[in-house]
Amino acid sequence: MMSRNHADIGVGTGYFLDRCHYQPGEVRIGLFDLQQNCLNFTAARIARFEPETYLCNALEPMPTSAARFDSIALGGILHCIPGDMLEKGAVFDAIRPLMHAGTQVFGYTILNQDITKTMLSRCVYAVLHRLKVINGDQDSAGQLKSALEKRFQNVEVSTVGCIALFSASTPV
């Protein structure tokens, strides 16, 4: 789903960006994160692509100095944001300045409601929650789909174990 004109919101370590199939000079990548250290690490990791970096809060409107993107990834950020999915949906509003009519938004998040949990998944979730790595006690695929459908005409949400994979396009 990653296009040649791509934004990554909540960049983490840049693992997936580092493995994209594009060659230097073929792609524009914008990195958006609240943590300067994450931006620095990921920008260095994918330096061959000469990424643009933006220090910002994903819950507030994104910098309008950035040109619009064809694809926007929200990989692993939603389950890090405190609050319920209604509050987390503010991310979809915040990225609006980065979008045009054809922008494809996609990502994944960890769920904690309306899923089958194994003993291991319950333990891992509890530890990560206690460490404040994840904040999604009430998160469900249904809530995610609802938050997306308020903002996009085309929405797909599927689950694999405790993970929701989503894509959305055509802003309302």
mmCIF file of the C-alpha atoms, coordinates in Angstrom:
data_MODEL
# 
_entry.id   MODEL 
# 
loop_
_atom_site.group_PDB 
_atom_site.id 
_atom_site.type_symbol 
_atom_site.label_atom_id 
_atom_site.label_alt_id 
_atom_site.label_comp_id 
_atom_site.label_asym_id 
_atom_site.label_entity_id 
_atom_site.label_seq_id 
_atom_site.pdbx_PDB_ins_code 
_atom_site.Cartn_x 
_atom_site.Cartn_y 
_atom_site.Cartn_z 
_atom_site.occupancy 
_atom_site.B_iso_or_equiv 
_atom_site.pdbx_formal_charge 
_atom_site.auth_seq_id 
_atom_site.auth_comp_id 
_atom_site.auth_asym_id 
_atom_site.auth_atom_id 
_atom_site.pdbx_PDB_model_num 
ATOM 1   C CA . MET A 1 1   ? 0.000   0.000   0.000  1.00 0.00 ? 1   MET A CA 1 
ATOM 2   C CA . MET A 1 2   ? 2.968   2.314   0.377  1.00 0.00 ? 2   MET A CA 1 
ATOM 3   C CA . SER A 1 3   ? 3.102   4.763   -2.505 1.00 0.00 ? 3   SER A CA 1 
ATOM 4   C CA . ARG A 1 4   ? 6.016   6.713   -3.957 1.00 0.00 ? 4   ARG A CA 1 
ATOM 5   C CA . ASN A 1 5   ? 4.723   9.716   -1.976 1.00 0.00 ? 5   ASN A CA 1 
ATOM 6   C CA . HIS A 1 6   ? 4.325   8.380   1.551  1.00 0.00 ? 6   HIS A CA 1 
ATOM 7   C CA . ALA A 1 7   ? 3.933   9.660   5.121  1.00 0.00 ? 7   ALA A CA 1 
ATOM 8   C CA . ASP A 1 8   ? 4.584   7.596   8.227  1.00 0.00 ? 8   ASP A CA 1 
ATOM 9   C CA . ILE A 1 9   ? 2.909   8.779   11.437 1.00 0.00 ? 9   ILE A CA 1 
ATOM 10  C CA . GLY A 1 10  ? 4.481   7.464   14.647 1.00 0.00 ? 10  GLY A CA 1 
ATOM 11  C CA . VAL A 1 11  ? 7.640   6.169   13.017 1.00 0.00 ? 11  VAL A CA 1 
ATOM 12  C CA . GLY A 1 12  ? 8.970   3.833   15.703 1.00 0.00 ? 12  GLY A CA 1 
ATOM 13  C CA . THR A 1 13  ? 12.231  2.372   14.428 1.00 0.00 ? 13  THR A CA 1 
ATOM 14  C CA . GLY A 1 14  ? 11.527  2.597   10.699 1.00 0.00 ? 14  GLY A CA 1 
ATOM 15  C CA . TYR A 1 15  ? 11.741  -1.185  10.347 1.00 0.00 ? 15  TYR A CA 1 
ATOM 16  C CA . PHE A 1 16  ? 9.157   -1.457  7.562  1.00 0.00 ? 16  PHE A CA 1 
ATOM 17  C CA . LEU A 1 17  ? 10.299  1.672   5.739  1.00 0.00 ? 17  LEU A CA 1 
ATOM 18  C CA . ASP A 1 18  ? 13.828  0.269   5.683  1.00 0.00 ? 18  ASP A CA 1 
ATOM 19  C CA . ARG A 1 19  ? 12.496  -2.773  3.846  1.00 0.00 ? 19  ARG A CA 1 
ATOM 20  C CA . CYS A 1 20  ? 10.376  -1.025  1.221  1.00 0.00 ? 20  CYS A CA 1 
ATOM 21  C CA . HIS A 1 21  ? 11.063  -2.023  -2.372 1.00 0.00 ? 21  HIS A CA 1 
ATOM 22  C CA . TYR A 1 22  ? 11.675  1.493   -3.674 1.00 0.00 ? 22  TYR A CA 1 
ATOM 23  C CA . GLN A 1 23  ? 15.100  2.739   -4.659 1.00 0.00 ? 23  GLN A CA 1 
ATOM 24  C CA . PRO A 1 24  ? 16.622  6.069   -3.565 1.00 0.00 ? 24  PRO A CA 1 
ATOM 25  C CA . GLY A 1 25  ? 15.318  8.880   -5.737 1.00 0.00 ? 25  GLY A CA 1 
ATOM 26  C CA . GLU A 1 26  ? 12.069  7.019   -6.500 1.00 0.00 ? 26  GLU A CA 1 
ATOM 27  C CA . VAL A 1 27  ? 10.163  7.927   -3.363 1.00 0.00 ? 27  VAL A CA 1 
ATOM 28  C CA . ARG A 1 28  ? 9.259   10.848  -1.107 1.00 0.00 ? 28  ARG A CA 1 
ATOM 29  C CA . ILE A 1 29  ? 8.898   9.877   2.559  1.00 0.00 ? 29  ILE A CA 1 
ATOM 30  C CA . GLY A 1 30  ? 7.635   12.140  5.332  1.00 0.00 ? 30  GLY A CA 1 
ATOM 31  C CA . LEU A 1 31  ? 8.272   11.100  8.935  1.00 0.00 ? 31  LEU A CA 1 
ATOM 32  C CA . PHE A 1 32  ? 5.957   12.495  11.638 1.00 0.00 ? 32  PHE A CA 1 
ATOM 33  C CA . ASP A 1 33  ? 6.506   11.799  15.335 1.00 0.00 ? 33  ASP A CA 1 
ATOM 34  C CA . LEU A 1 34  ? 6.249   13.352  18.780 1.00 0.00 ? 34  LEU A CA 1 
ATOM 35  C CA . GLN A 1 35  ? 9.688   12.039  19.772 1.00 0.00 ? 35  GLN A CA 1 
ATOM 36  C CA . GLN A 1 36  ? 12.779  13.647  18.252 1.00 0.00 ? 36  GLN A CA 1 
ATOM 37  C CA . ASN A 1 37  ? 14.847  10.541  19.042 1.00 0.00 ? 37  ASN A CA 1 
ATOM 38  C CA . CYS A 1 38  ? 12.483  8.358   16.964 1.00 0.00 ? 38  CYS A CA 1 
ATOM 39  C CA . LEU A 1 39  ? 12.648  10.819  14.070 1.00 0.00 ? 39  LEU A CA 1 
ATOM 40  C CA . ASN A 1 40  ? 16.446  10.950  14.239 1.00 0.00 ? 40  ASN A CA 1 
ATOM 41  C CA . PHE A 1 41  ? 16.837  7.163   14.422 1.00 0.00 ? 41  PHE A CA 1 
ATOM 42  C CA . THR A 1 42  ? 14.425  6.427   11.593 1.00 0.00 ? 42  THR A CA 1 
ATOM 43  C CA . ALA A 1 43  ? 15.736  9.252   9.400  1.00 0.00 ? 43  ALA A CA 1 
ATOM 44  C CA . ALA A 1 44  ? 19.265  7.882   9.814  1.00 0.00 ? 44  ALA A CA 1 
ATOM 45  C CA . ARG A 1 45  ? 18.093  4.333   9.115  1.00 0.00 ? 45  ARG A CA 1 
ATOM 46  C CA . ILE A 1 46  ? 16.444  5.315   5.831  1.00 0.00 ? 46  ILE A CA 1 
ATOM 47  C CA . ALA A 1 47  ? 18.817  8.190   4.990  1.00 0.00 ? 47  ALA A CA 1 
ATOM 48  C CA . ARG A 1 48  ? 19.199  6.825   1.451  1.00 0.00 ? 48  ARG A CA 1 
ATOM 49  C CA . PHE A 1 49  ? 15.639  8.107   0.789  1.00 0.00 ? 49  PHE A CA 1 
ATOM 50  C CA . GLU A 1 50  ? 16.374  11.607  2.170  1.00 0.00 ? 50  GLU A CA 1 
ATOM 51  C CA . PRO A 1 51  ? 13.202  11.661  4.309  1.00 0.00 ? 51  PRO A CA 1 
ATOM 52  C CA . GLU A 1 52  ? 11.463  14.820  5.457  1.00 0.00 ? 52  GLU A CA 1 
ATOM 53  C CA . THR A 1 53  ? 11.016  14.950  9.253  1.00 0.00 ? 53  THR A CA 1 
ATOM 54  C CA . TYR A 1 54  ? 8.282   16.689  11.218 1.00 0.00 ? 54  TYR A CA 1 
ATOM 55  C CA . LEU A 1 55  ? 8.222   16.891  15.017 1.00 0.00 ? 55  LEU A CA 1 
ATOM 56  C CA . CYS A 1 56  ? 4.519   16.963  15.914 1.00 0.00 ? 56  CYS A CA 1 
ATOM 57  C CA . ASN A 1 57  ? 1.707   15.536  18.007 1.00 0.00 ? 57  ASN A CA 1 
ATOM 58  C CA . ALA A 1 58  ? -0.422  13.054  16.045 1.00 0.00 ? 58  ALA A CA 1 
ATOM 59  C CA . LEU A 1 59  ? -3.556  14.268  17.845 1.00 0.00 ? 59  LEU A CA 1 
ATOM 60  C CA . GLU A 1 60  ? -3.154  17.834  16.581 1.00 0.00 ? 60  GLU A CA 1 
ATOM 61  C CA . PRO A 1 61  ? -3.423  19.032  12.970 1.00 0.00 ? 61  PRO A CA 1 
ATOM 62  C CA . MET A 1 62  ? -0.300  18.099  11.054 1.00 0.00 ? 62  MET A CA 1 
ATOM 63  C CA . PRO A 1 63  ? 2.016   20.821  9.734  1.00 0.00 ? 63  PRO A CA 1 
ATOM 64  C CA . THR A 1 64  ? 0.556   22.378  6.625  1.00 0.00 ? 64  THR A CA 1 
ATOM 65  C CA . SER A 1 65  ? 4.083   23.088  5.401  1.00 0.00 ? 65  SER A CA 1 
ATOM 66  C CA . ALA A 1 66  ? 4.202   19.464  4.265  1.00 0.00 ? 66  ALA A CA 1 
ATOM 67  C CA . ALA A 1 67  ? 2.918   18.775  0.769  1.00 0.00 ? 67  ALA A CA 1 
ATOM 68  C CA . ARG A 1 68  ? 0.119   16.219  0.569  1.00 0.00 ? 68  ARG A CA 1 
ATOM 69  C CA . PHE A 1 69  ? 0.822   12.493  0.434  1.00 0.00 ? 69  PHE A CA 1 
ATOM 70  C CA . ASP A 1 70  ? -0.640  9.613   -1.598 1.00 0.00 ? 70  ASP A CA 1 
ATOM 71  C CA . SER A 1 71  ? -0.362  7.114   1.267  1.00 0.00 ? 71  SER A CA 1 
ATOM 72  C CA . ILE A 1 72  ? -0.234  7.526   5.036  1.00 0.00 ? 72  ILE A CA 1 
ATOM 73  C CA . ALA A 1 73  ? 0.729   4.741   7.442  1.00 0.00 ? 73  ALA A CA 1 
ATOM 74  C CA . LEU A 1 74  ? -0.467  4.660   11.036 1.00 0.00 ? 74  LEU A CA 1 
ATOM 75  C CA . GLY A 1 75  ? 1.382   1.500   11.999 1.00 0.00 ? 75  GLY A CA 1 
ATOM 76  C CA . GLY A 1 76  ? 1.346   0.840   15.686 1.00 0.00 ? 76  GLY A CA 1 
ATOM 77  C CA . ILE A 1 77  ? 0.423   4.307   16.899 1.00 0.00 ? 77  ILE A CA 1 
ATOM 78  C CA . LEU A 1 78  ? -3.246  3.947   17.867 1.00 0.00 ? 78  LEU A CA 1 
ATOM 79  C CA . HIS A 1 79  ? -2.623  1.471   20.683 1.00 0.00 ? 79  HIS A CA 1 
ATOM 80  C CA . CYS A 1 80  ? 0.009   3.827   22.135 1.00 0.00 ? 80  CYS A CA 1 
ATOM 81  C CA . ILE A 1 81  ? -2.405  6.755   22.491 1.00 0.00 ? 81  ILE A CA 1 
ATOM 82  C CA . PRO A 1 82  ? -4.256  7.039   25.826 1.00 0.00 ? 82  PRO A CA 1 
ATOM 83  C CA . GLY A 1 83  ? -8.054  7.052   25.797 1.00 0.00 ? 83  GLY A CA 1 
ATOM 84  C CA . ASP A 1 84  ? -10.780 5.199   23.984 1.00 0.00 ? 84  ASP A CA 1 
ATOM 85  C CA . MET A 1 85  ? -11.089 4.820   20.224 1.00 0.00 ? 85  MET A CA 1 
ATOM 86  C CA . LEU A 1 86  ? -13.366 7.866   20.049 1.00 0.00 ? 86  LEU A CA 1 
ATOM 87  C CA . GLU A 1 87  ? -10.495 9.991   21.424 1.00 0.00 ? 87  GLU A CA 1 
ATOM 88  C CA . LYS A 1 88  ? -7.880  8.196   19.333 1.00 0.00 ? 88  LYS A CA 1 
ATOM 89  C CA . GLY A 1 89  ? -9.935  8.949   16.227 1.00 0.00 ? 89  GLY A CA 1 
ATOM 90  C CA . ALA A 1 90  ? -8.568  12.494  16.484 1.00 0.00 ? 90  ALA A CA 1 
ATOM 91  C CA . VAL A 1 91  ? -5.518  11.123  14.656 1.00 0.00 ? 91  VAL A CA 1 
ATOM 92  C CA . PHE A 1 92  ? -7.643  10.684  11.533 1.00 0.00 ? 92  PHE A CA 1 
ATOM 93  C CA . ASP A 1 93  ? -8.717  14.325  11.803 1.00 0.00 ? 93  ASP A CA 1 
ATOM 94  C CA . ALA A 1 94  ? -5.137  15.483  12.407 1.00 0.00 ? 94  ALA A CA 1 
ATOM 95  C CA . ILE A 1 95  ? -3.789  13.869  9.231  1.00 0.00 ? 95  ILE A CA 1 
ATOM 96  C CA . ARG A 1 96  ? -6.427  15.526  7.061  1.00 0.00 ? 96  ARG A CA 1 
ATOM 97  C CA . PRO A 1 97  ? -4.104  18.419  6.008  1.00 0.00 ? 97  PRO A CA 1 
ATOM 98  C CA . LEU A 1 98  ? -1.704  15.798  4.602  1.00 0.00 ? 98  LEU A CA 1 
ATOM 99  C CA . MET A 1 99  ? -4.373  14.135  2.455  1.00 0.00 ? 99  MET A CA 1 
ATOM 100 C CA . HIS A 1 100 ? -5.925  14.669  -0.946 1.00 0.00 ? 100 HIS A CA 1 
ATOM 101 C CA . ALA A 1 101 ? -9.044  12.932  -2.294 1.00 0.00 ? 101 ALA A CA 1 
ATOM 102 C CA . GLY A 1 102 ? -7.141  9.793   -3.322 1.00 0.00 ? 102 GLY A CA 1 
ATOM 103 C CA . THR A 1 103 ? -4.893  9.305   -0.296 1.00 0.00 ? 103 THR A CA 1 
ATOM 104 C CA . GLN A 1 104 ? -4.833  5.750   1.074  1.00 0.00 ? 104 GLN A CA 1 
ATOM 105 C CA . VAL A 1 105 ? -4.565  5.511   4.884  1.00 0.00 ? 105 VAL A CA 1 
ATOM 106 C CA . PHE A 1 106 ? -3.559  2.182   6.396  1.00 0.00 ? 106 PHE A CA 1 
ATOM 107 C CA . GLY A 1 107 ? -2.132  0.660   9.533  1.00 0.00 ? 107 GLY A CA 1 
ATOM 108 C CA . TYR A 1 108 ? -2.558  -1.733  12.405 1.00 0.00 ? 108 TYR A CA 1 
ATOM 109 C CA . THR A 1 109 ? -3.320  -1.613  16.103 1.00 0.00 ? 109 THR A CA 1 
ATOM 110 C CA . ILE A 1 110 ? -3.476  -4.006  19.033 1.00 0.00 ? 110 ILE A CA 1 
ATOM 111 C CA . LEU A 1 111 ? -6.988  -4.820  20.258 1.00 0.00 ? 111 LEU A CA 1 
ATOM 112 C CA . ASN A 1 112 ? -8.148  -5.826  23.716 1.00 0.00 ? 112 ASN A CA 1 
ATOM 113 C CA . GLN A 1 113 ? -11.936 -6.220  23.296 1.00 0.00 ? 113 GLN A CA 1 
ATOM 114 C CA . ASP A 1 114 ? -14.114 -8.644  21.320 1.00 0.00 ? 114 ASP A CA 1 
ATOM 115 C CA . ILE A 1 115 ? -11.202 -10.928 20.429 1.00 0.00 ? 115 ILE A CA 1 
ATOM 116 C CA . THR A 1 116 ? -10.148 -14.405 21.486 1.00 0.00 ? 116 THR A CA 1 
ATOM 117 C CA . LYS A 1 117 ? -7.193  -14.138 23.836 1.00 0.00 ? 117 LYS A CA 1 
ATOM 118 C CA . THR A 1 118 ? -4.718  -16.832 24.725 1.00 0.00 ? 118 THR A CA 1 
ATOM 119 C CA . MET A 1 119 ? -2.994  -17.003 28.071 1.00 0.00 ? 119 MET A CA 1 
ATOM 120 C CA . LEU A 1 120 ? 0.178   -15.695 26.430 1.00 0.00 ? 120 LEU A CA 1 
ATOM 121 C CA . SER A 1 121 ? -1.578  -12.777 24.724 1.00 0.00 ? 121 SER A CA 1 
ATOM 122 C CA . ARG A 1 122 ? -3.268  -11.779 28.005 1.00 0.00 ? 122 ARG A CA 1 
ATOM 123 C CA . CYS A 1 123 ? 0.077   -11.840 29.835 1.00 0.00 ? 123 CYS A CA 1 
ATOM 124 C CA . VAL A 1 124 ? 1.942   -9.894  27.148 1.00 0.00 ? 124 VAL A CA 1 
ATOM 125 C CA . TYR A 1 125 ? -0.834  -7.298  26.967 1.00 0.00 ? 125 TYR A CA 1 
ATOM 126 C CA . ALA A 1 126 ? -0.868  -6.900  30.769 1.00 0.00 ? 126 ALA A CA 1 
ATOM 127 C CA . VAL A 1 127 ? 2.903   -6.366  30.899 1.00 0.00 ? 127 VAL A CA 1 
ATOM 128 C CA . LEU A 1 128 ? 2.916   -3.860  28.020 1.00 0.00 ? 128 LEU A CA 1 
ATOM 129 C CA . HIS A 1 129 ? -0.034  -2.016  29.541 1.00 0.00 ? 129 HIS A CA 1 
ATOM 130 C CA . ARG A 1 130 ? 1.656   -1.843  32.943 1.00 0.00 ? 130 ARG A CA 1 
ATOM 131 C CA . LEU A 1 131 ? 4.793   -0.460  31.297 1.00 0.00 ? 131 LEU A CA 1 
ATOM 132 C CA . LYS A 1 132 ? 2.566   2.122   29.541 1.00 0.00 ? 132 LYS A CA 1 
ATOM 133 C CA . VAL A 1 133 ? 3.750   0.915   26.141 1.00 0.00 ? 133 VAL A CA 1 
ATOM 134 C CA . ILE A 1 134 ? 0.154   0.358   25.040 1.00 0.00 ? 134 ILE A CA 1 
ATOM 135 C CA . ASN A 1 135 ? -3.107  2.038   26.025 1.00 0.00 ? 135 ASN A CA 1 
ATOM 136 C CA . GLY A 1 136 ? -6.033  0.170   24.573 1.00 0.00 ? 136 GLY A CA 1 
ATOM 137 C CA . ASP A 1 137 ? -8.062  -1.538  27.269 1.00 0.00 ? 137 ASP A CA 1 
ATOM 138 C CA . GLN A 1 138 ? -11.345 -0.760  25.508 1.00 0.00 ? 138 GLN A CA 1 
ATOM 139 C CA . ASP A 1 139 ? -10.140 -0.901  21.894 1.00 0.00 ? 139 ASP A CA 1 
ATOM 140 C CA . SER A 1 140 ? -12.112 -3.131  19.541 1.00 0.00 ? 140 SER A CA 1 
ATOM 141 C CA . ALA A 1 141 ? -12.259 -3.604  15.777 1.00 0.00 ? 141 ALA A CA 1 
ATOM 142 C CA . GLY A 1 142 ? -15.841 -2.318  15.816 1.00 0.00 ? 142 GLY A CA 1 
ATOM 143 C CA . GLN A 1 143 ? -14.824 0.927   17.505 1.00 0.00 ? 143 GLN A CA 1 
ATOM 144 C CA . LEU A 1 144 ? -11.949 1.361   15.065 1.00 0.00 ? 144 LEU A CA 1 
ATOM 145 C CA . LYS A 1 145 ? -14.258 0.792   12.099 1.00 0.00 ? 145 LYS A CA 1 
ATOM 146 C CA . SER A 1 146 ? -16.751 3.296   13.502 1.00 0.00 ? 146 SER A CA 1 
ATOM 147 C CA . ALA A 1 147 ? -14.033 5.941   13.975 1.00 0.00 ? 147 ALA A CA 1 
ATOM 148 C CA . LEU A 1 148 ? -12.861 5.412   10.392 1.00 0.00 ? 148 LEU A CA 1 
ATOM 149 C CA . GLU A 1 149 ? -16.367 5.409   8.889  1.00 0.00 ? 149 GLU A CA 1 
ATOM 150 C CA . LYS A 1 150 ? -17.030 8.835   10.419 1.00 0.00 ? 150 LYS A CA 1 
ATOM 151 C CA . ARG A 1 151 ? -14.166 10.196  8.347  1.00 0.00 ? 151 ARG A CA 1 
ATOM 152 C CA . PHE A 1 152 ? -13.809 8.043   5.211  1.00 0.00 ? 152 PHE A CA 1 
ATOM 153 C CA . GLN A 1 153 ? -16.145 6.615   2.579  1.00 0.00 ? 153 GLN A CA 1 
ATOM 154 C CA . ASN A 1 154 ? -14.120 3.449   1.912  1.00 0.00 ? 154 ASN A CA 1 
ATOM 155 C CA . VAL A 1 155 ? -13.119 1.499   5.026  1.00 0.00 ? 155 VAL A CA 1 
ATOM 156 C CA . GLU A 1 156 ? -11.768 -2.008  5.572  1.00 0.00 ? 156 GLU A CA 1 
ATOM 157 C CA . VAL A 1 157 ? -10.948 -3.508  8.971  1.00 0.00 ? 157 VAL A CA 1 
ATOM 158 C CA . SER A 1 158 ? -9.890  -7.111  9.538  1.00 0.00 ? 158 SER A CA 1 
ATOM 159 C CA . THR A 1 159 ? -8.465  -8.906  12.540 1.00 0.00 ? 159 THR A CA 1 
ATOM 160 C CA . VAL A 1 160 ? -5.670  -11.413 12.857 1.00 0.00 ? 160 VAL A CA 1 
ATOM 161 C CA . GLY A 1 161 ? -5.445  -12.633 16.434 1.00 0.00 ? 161 GLY A CA 1 
ATOM 162 C CA . CYS A 1 162 ? -5.243  -9.507  18.597 1.00 0.00 ? 162 CYS A CA 1 
ATOM 163 C CA . ILE A 1 163 ? -4.285  -7.206  15.720 1.00 0.00 ? 163 ILE A CA 1 
ATOM 164 C CA . ALA A 1 164 ? -6.620  -5.060  13.626 1.00 0.00 ? 164 ALA A CA 1 
ATOM 165 C CA . LEU A 1 165 ? -5.427  -4.250  10.113 1.00 0.00 ? 165 LEU A CA 1 
ATOM 166 C CA . PHE A 1 166 ? -7.156  -1.298  8.512  1.00 0.00 ? 166 PHE A CA 1 
ATOM 167 C CA . SER A 1 167 ? -7.264  0.772   5.364  1.00 0.00 ? 167 SER A CA 1 
ATOM 168 C CA . ALA A 1 168 ? -9.370  3.769   4.447  1.00 0.00 ? 168 ALA A CA 1 
ATOM 169 C CA . SER A 1 169 ? -9.689  6.202   1.576  1.00 0.00 ? 169 SER A CA 1 
ATOM 170 C CA . THR A 1 170 ? -11.890 8.960   0.183  1.00 0.00 ? 170 THR A CA 1 
ATOM 171 C CA . PRO A 1 171 ? -12.295 11.416  3.069  1.00 0.00 ? 171 PRO A CA 1 
ATOM 172 C CA . VAL A 1 172 ? -15.868 12.390  3.891  1.00 0.00 ? 172 VAL A CA 1 
# 
